Amino acid sequence: MPVKGITSQADYQNILSGAGATKLVVVDFTAAWCGPCQTIKPIFEKLSNQYRHVTFVKVDVDEFQEVAAVAGVTAM
């Protein structure tokens, strides 16, 4: 399953609530200027294809600052 890019805070909440308590969701908080984030990107995408029963989500912290704040992300 391809990595899902969120489009809003509501979208992020829907993904999490839709997974419920039984489905694993892996979230990559990323930024275009973050070198390590860009390094891990192809690995994250490969894992999303390998583990199709897991939901993989990416959140651009510059575009969705409030999502990152709610999740407790304080540094990149």
Backbone as JSON Lines, residues from 0, in Angstrom:
{"i":0,"aa":"M","n":[0.85,-1.17,0.0],"ca":[0.0,0.0,0.0],"c":[0.9,1.24,0.0]}
{"i":1,"aa":"P","n":[0.63,2.18,-0.86],"ca":[1.48,3.37,-0.9],"c":[1.34,4.21,0.37]}
{"i":2,"aa":"V","n":[2.35,5.02,0.62],"ca":[2.33,5.94,1.75],"c":[1.24,6.98,1.5]}
{"i":3,"aa":"K","n":[0.44,7.24,2.52],"ca":[-0.63,8.23,2.4],"c":[-0.1,9.58,2.88]}
{"i":4,"aa":"G","n":[-0.22,10.58,2.06],"ca":[0.1,11.94,2.48],"c":[-1.16,12.59,2.99]}
{"i":5,"aa":"I","n":[-1.11,13.18,4.17],"ca":[-2.33,13.8,4.7],"c":[-2.61,15.12,4.0]}
{"i":6,"aa":"T","n":[-3.87,15.49,3.99],"ca":[-4.28,16.73,3.32],"c":[-4.85,17.76,4.29]}
{"i":7,"aa":"S","n":[-5.07,17.34,5.54],"ca":[-5.61,18.25,6.56],"c":[-5.49,17.58,7.93]}
{"i":8,"aa":"Q","n":[-5.73,18.37,8.97],"ca":[-5.72,17.8,10.31],"c":[-6.86,16.79,10.46]}
{"i":9,"aa":"A","n":[-7.99,17.09,9.86],"ca":[-9.13,16.17,9.9],"c":[-8.79,14.86,9.21]}
{"i":10,"aa":"D","n":[-8.08,14.93,8.1],"ca":[-7.64,13.74,7.37],"c":[-6.76,12.87,8.27]}
{"i":11,"aa":"Y","n":[-5.83,13.5,8.96],"ca":[-4.94,12.78,9.89],"c":[-5.76,12.09,10.98]}
{"i":12,"aa":"Q","n":[-6.69,12.81,11.58],"ca":[-7.53,12.23,12.63],"c":[-8.38,11.08,12.1]}
{"i":13,"aa":"N","n":[-8.89,11.21,10.88],"ca":[-9.7,10.15,10.28],"c":[-8.88,8.89,10.04]}
{"i":14,"aa":"I","n":[-7.63,9.05,9.62],"ca":[-6.77,7.89,9.41],"c":[-6.54,7.17,10.73]}
{"i":15,"aa":"L","n":[-6.24,7.94,11.78],"ca":[-6.0,7.32,13.09],"c":[-7.25,6.67,13.65]}
{"i":16,"aa":"S","n":[-8.37,7.36,13.59],"ca":[-9.6,6.78,14.15],"c":[-10.1,5.62,13.3]}
{"i":17,"aa":"G","n":[-9.87,5.67,12.0],"ca":[-10.26,4.58,11.12],"c":[-9.48,3.31,11.37]}
{"i":18,"aa":"A","n":[-8.26,3.46,11.86],"ca":[-7.44,2.29,12.16],"c":[-7.91,1.6,13.43]}
{"i":19,"aa":"G","n":[-8.53,2.36,14.31],"ca":[-9.01,1.78,15.56],"c":[-7.87,1.27,16.42]}
{"i":20,"aa":"A","n":[-8.19,0.34,17.28],"ca":[-7.2,-0.19,18.21],"c":[-6.48,-1.41,17.66]}
{"i":21,"aa":"T","n":[-6.89,-1.88,16.49],"ca":[-6.34,-3.14,16.0],"c":[-5.38,-3.0,14.83]}
{"i":22,"aa":"K","n":[-5.35,-1.85,14.18],"ca":[-4.49,-1.69,13.0],"c":[-3.33,-0.76,13.33]}
{"i":23,"aa":"L","n":[-2.14,-1.16,12.9],"ca":[-0.94,-0.37,13.14],"c":[-0.85,0.77,12.13]}
{"i":24,"aa":"V","n":[-0.54,1.97,12.63],"ca":[-0.32,3.14,11.78],"c":[1.08,3.66,12.1]}
{"i":25,"aa":"V","n":[1.91,3.79,11.06],"ca":[3.27,4.33,11.21],"c":[3.28,5.7,10.55]}
{"i":26,"aa":"V","n":[3.66,6.71,11.32],"ca":[3.63,8.09,10.82],"c":[5.05,8.62,10.7]}
{"i":27,"aa":"D","n":[5.36,9.15,9.53],"ca":[6.66,9.78,9.26],"c":[6.43,11.29,9.23]}
{"i":28,"aa":"F","n":[6.91,11.97,10.26],"ca":[6.87,13.43,10.27],"c":[8.1,13.9,9.53]}
{"i":29,"aa":"T","n":[7.91,14.66,8.47],"ca":[8.98,14.98,7.54],"c":[8.97,16.45,7.15]}
{"i":30,"aa":"A","n":[10.05,16.87,6.51],"ca":[10.15,18.22,5.96],"c":[11.08,18.18,4.75]}
{"i":31,"aa":"A","n":[10.81,19.02,3.77],"ca":[11.61,19.04,2.55],"c":[13.07,19.39,2.82]}
{"i":32,"aa":"W","n":[13.33,20.21,3.83],"ca":[14.68,20.67,4.14],"c":[15.44,19.7,5.05]}
{"i":33,"aa":"C","n":[14.79,18.66,5.52],"ca":[15.38,17.71,6.48],"c":[16.13,16.6,5.75]}
{"i":34,"aa":"G","n":[17.45,16.63,5.8],"ca":[18.27,15.63,5.12],"c":[17.97,14.2,5.55]}
{"i":35,"aa":"P","n":[17.96,13.9,6.86],"ca":[17.63,12.54,7.29],"c":[16.23,12.1,6.86]}
{"i":36,"aa":"C","n":[15.3,13.04,6.81],"ca":[13.94,12.71,6.35],"c":[13.96,12.25,4.9]}
{"i":37,"aa":"Q","n":[14.75,12.92,4.08],"ca":[14.85,12.55,2.66],"c":[15.58,11.22,2.5]}
{"i":38,"aa":"T","n":[16.53,10.94,3.39],"ca":[17.27,9.68,3.34],"c":[16.35,8.5,3.64]}
{"i":39,"aa":"I","n":[15.45,8.67,4.59],"ca":[14.58,7.56,5.0],"c":[13.38,7.38,4.07]}
{"i":40,"aa":"K","n":[13.08,8.37,3.26],"ca":[11.89,8.34,2.4],"c":[11.77,7.07,1.55]}
{"i":41,"aa":"P","n":[12.81,6.65,0.8],"ca":[12.65,5.42,0.0],"c":[12.5,4.17,0.85]}
{"i":42,"aa":"I","n":[13.09,4.16,2.03],"ca":[12.95,3.02,2.93],"c":[11.52,2.95,3.45]}
{"i":43,"aa":"F","n":[10.98,4.09,3.83],"ca":[9.61,4.17,4.32],"c":[8.63,3.69,3.24]}
{"i":44,"aa":"E","n":[8.86,4.12,2.0],"ca":[8.0,3.7,0.89],"c":[8.12,2.2,0.63]}
{"i":45,"aa":"K","n":[9.33,1.67,0.73],"ca":[9.54,0.23,0.54],"c":[8.8,-0.56,1.62]}
{"i":46,"aa":"L","n":[8.9,-0.1,2.85],"ca":[8.21,-0.78,3.95],"c":[6.69,-0.74,3.76]}
{"i":47,"aa":"S","n":[6.18,0.38,3.22],"ca":[4.74,0.48,3.01],"c":[4.25,-0.53,1.98]}
{"i":48,"aa":"N","n":[5.09,-0.85,1.02],"ca":[4.73,-1.87,0.02],"c":[4.92,-3.28,0.56]}
{"i":49,"aa":"Q","n":[5.87,-3.44,1.45],"ca":[6.16,-4.76,2.02],"c":[5.12,-5.16,3.07]}
{"i":50,"aa":"Y","n":[4.68,-4.21,3.88],"ca":[3.74,-4.49,4.98],"c":[2.4,-3.83,4.66]}
{"i":51,"aa":"R","n":[1.65,-4.45,3.78],"ca":[0.41,-3.87,3.28],"c":[-0.7,-3.83,4.33]}
{"i":52,"aa":"H","n":[-0.57,-4.6,5.38],"ca":[-1.58,-4.6,6.44],"c":[-1.38,-3.44,7.42]}
{"i":53,"aa":"V","n":[-0.3,-2.69,7.24],"ca":[0.03,-1.53,8.08],"c":[-0.25,-0.26,7.28]}
{"i":54,"aa":"T","n":[-0.78,0.76,7.93],"ca":[-1.01,2.04,7.28],"c":[0.2,2.93,7.51]}
{"i":55,"aa":"F","n":[0.81,3.41,6.44],"ca":[1.96,4.31,6.5],"c":[1.51,5.7,6.07]}
{"i":56,"aa":"V","n":[1.82,6.69,6.89],"ca":[1.37,8.06,6.66],"c":[2.56,9.0,6.76]}
{"i":57,"aa":"K","n":[2.59,10.01,5.88],"ca":[3.62,11.05,6.02],"c":[2.94,12.38,6.29]}
{"i":58,"aa":"V","n":[3.58,13.15,7.17],"ca":[3.08,14.46,7.55],"c":[4.19,15.47,7.35]}
{"i":59,"aa":"D","n":[3.97,16.45,6.49],"ca":[4.93,17.53,6.3],"c":[4.74,18.51,7.45]}
{"i":60,"aa":"V","n":[5.76,18.63,8.31],"ca":[5.63,19.46,9.51],"c":[5.52,20.95,9.2]}
{"i":61,"aa":"D","n":[6.03,21.37,8.06],"ca":[5.91,22.78,7.69],"c":[4.49,23.11,7.21]}
{"i":62,"aa":"E","n":[3.89,22.16,6.52],"ca":[2.55,22.36,5.98],"c":[1.46,22.12,7.03]}
{"i":63,"aa":"F","n":[1.72,21.17,7.93],"ca":[0.72,20.79,8.94],"c":[1.32,20.9,10.34]}
{"i":64,"aa":"Q","n":[1.67,22.12,10.72],"ca":[2.29,22.37,12.01],"c":[1.4,21.95,13.18]}
{"i":65,"aa":"E","n":[0.1,22.15,13.04],"ca":[-0.79,21.8,14.15],"c":[-0.87,20.29,14.35]}
{"i":66,"aa":"V","n":[-0.78,19.52,13.29],"ca":[-0.78,18.06,13.42],"c":[0.48,17.62,14.15]}
{"i":67,"aa":"A","n":[1.62,18.18,13.76],"ca":[2.88,17.85,14.43],"c":[2.82,18.24,15.9]}
{"i":68,"aa":"A","n":[2.24,19.38,16.21],"ca":[2.15,19.83,17.6],"c":[1.27,18.91,18.43]}
{"i":69,"aa":"V","n":[0.12,18.52,17.88],"ca":[-0.79,17.62,18.59],"c":[-0.11,16.27,18.84]}
{"i":70,"aa":"A","n":[0.72,15.82,17.89],"ca":[1.42,14.55,18.03],"c":[2.64,14.65,18.95]}
{"i":71,"aa":"G","n":[3.0,15.87,19.34],"ca":[4.13,16.05,20.25],"c":[5.47,16.16,19.58]}
{"i":72,"aa":"V","n":[5.48,16.41,18.27],"ca":[6.74,16.58,17.55],"c":[7.3,17.96,17.89]}
{"i":73,"aa":"T","n":[8.51,17.99,18.44],"ca":[9.11,19.27,18.84],"c":[10.4,19.58,18.09]}
{"i":74,"aa":"A","n":[10.95,18.61,17.4],"ca":[12.2,18.84,16.65],"c":[12.26,17.88,15.48]}
{"i":75,"aa":"M","n":[13.04,18.27,14.48],"ca":[13.23,17.42,13.31],"c":[14.67,16.99,13.25]}
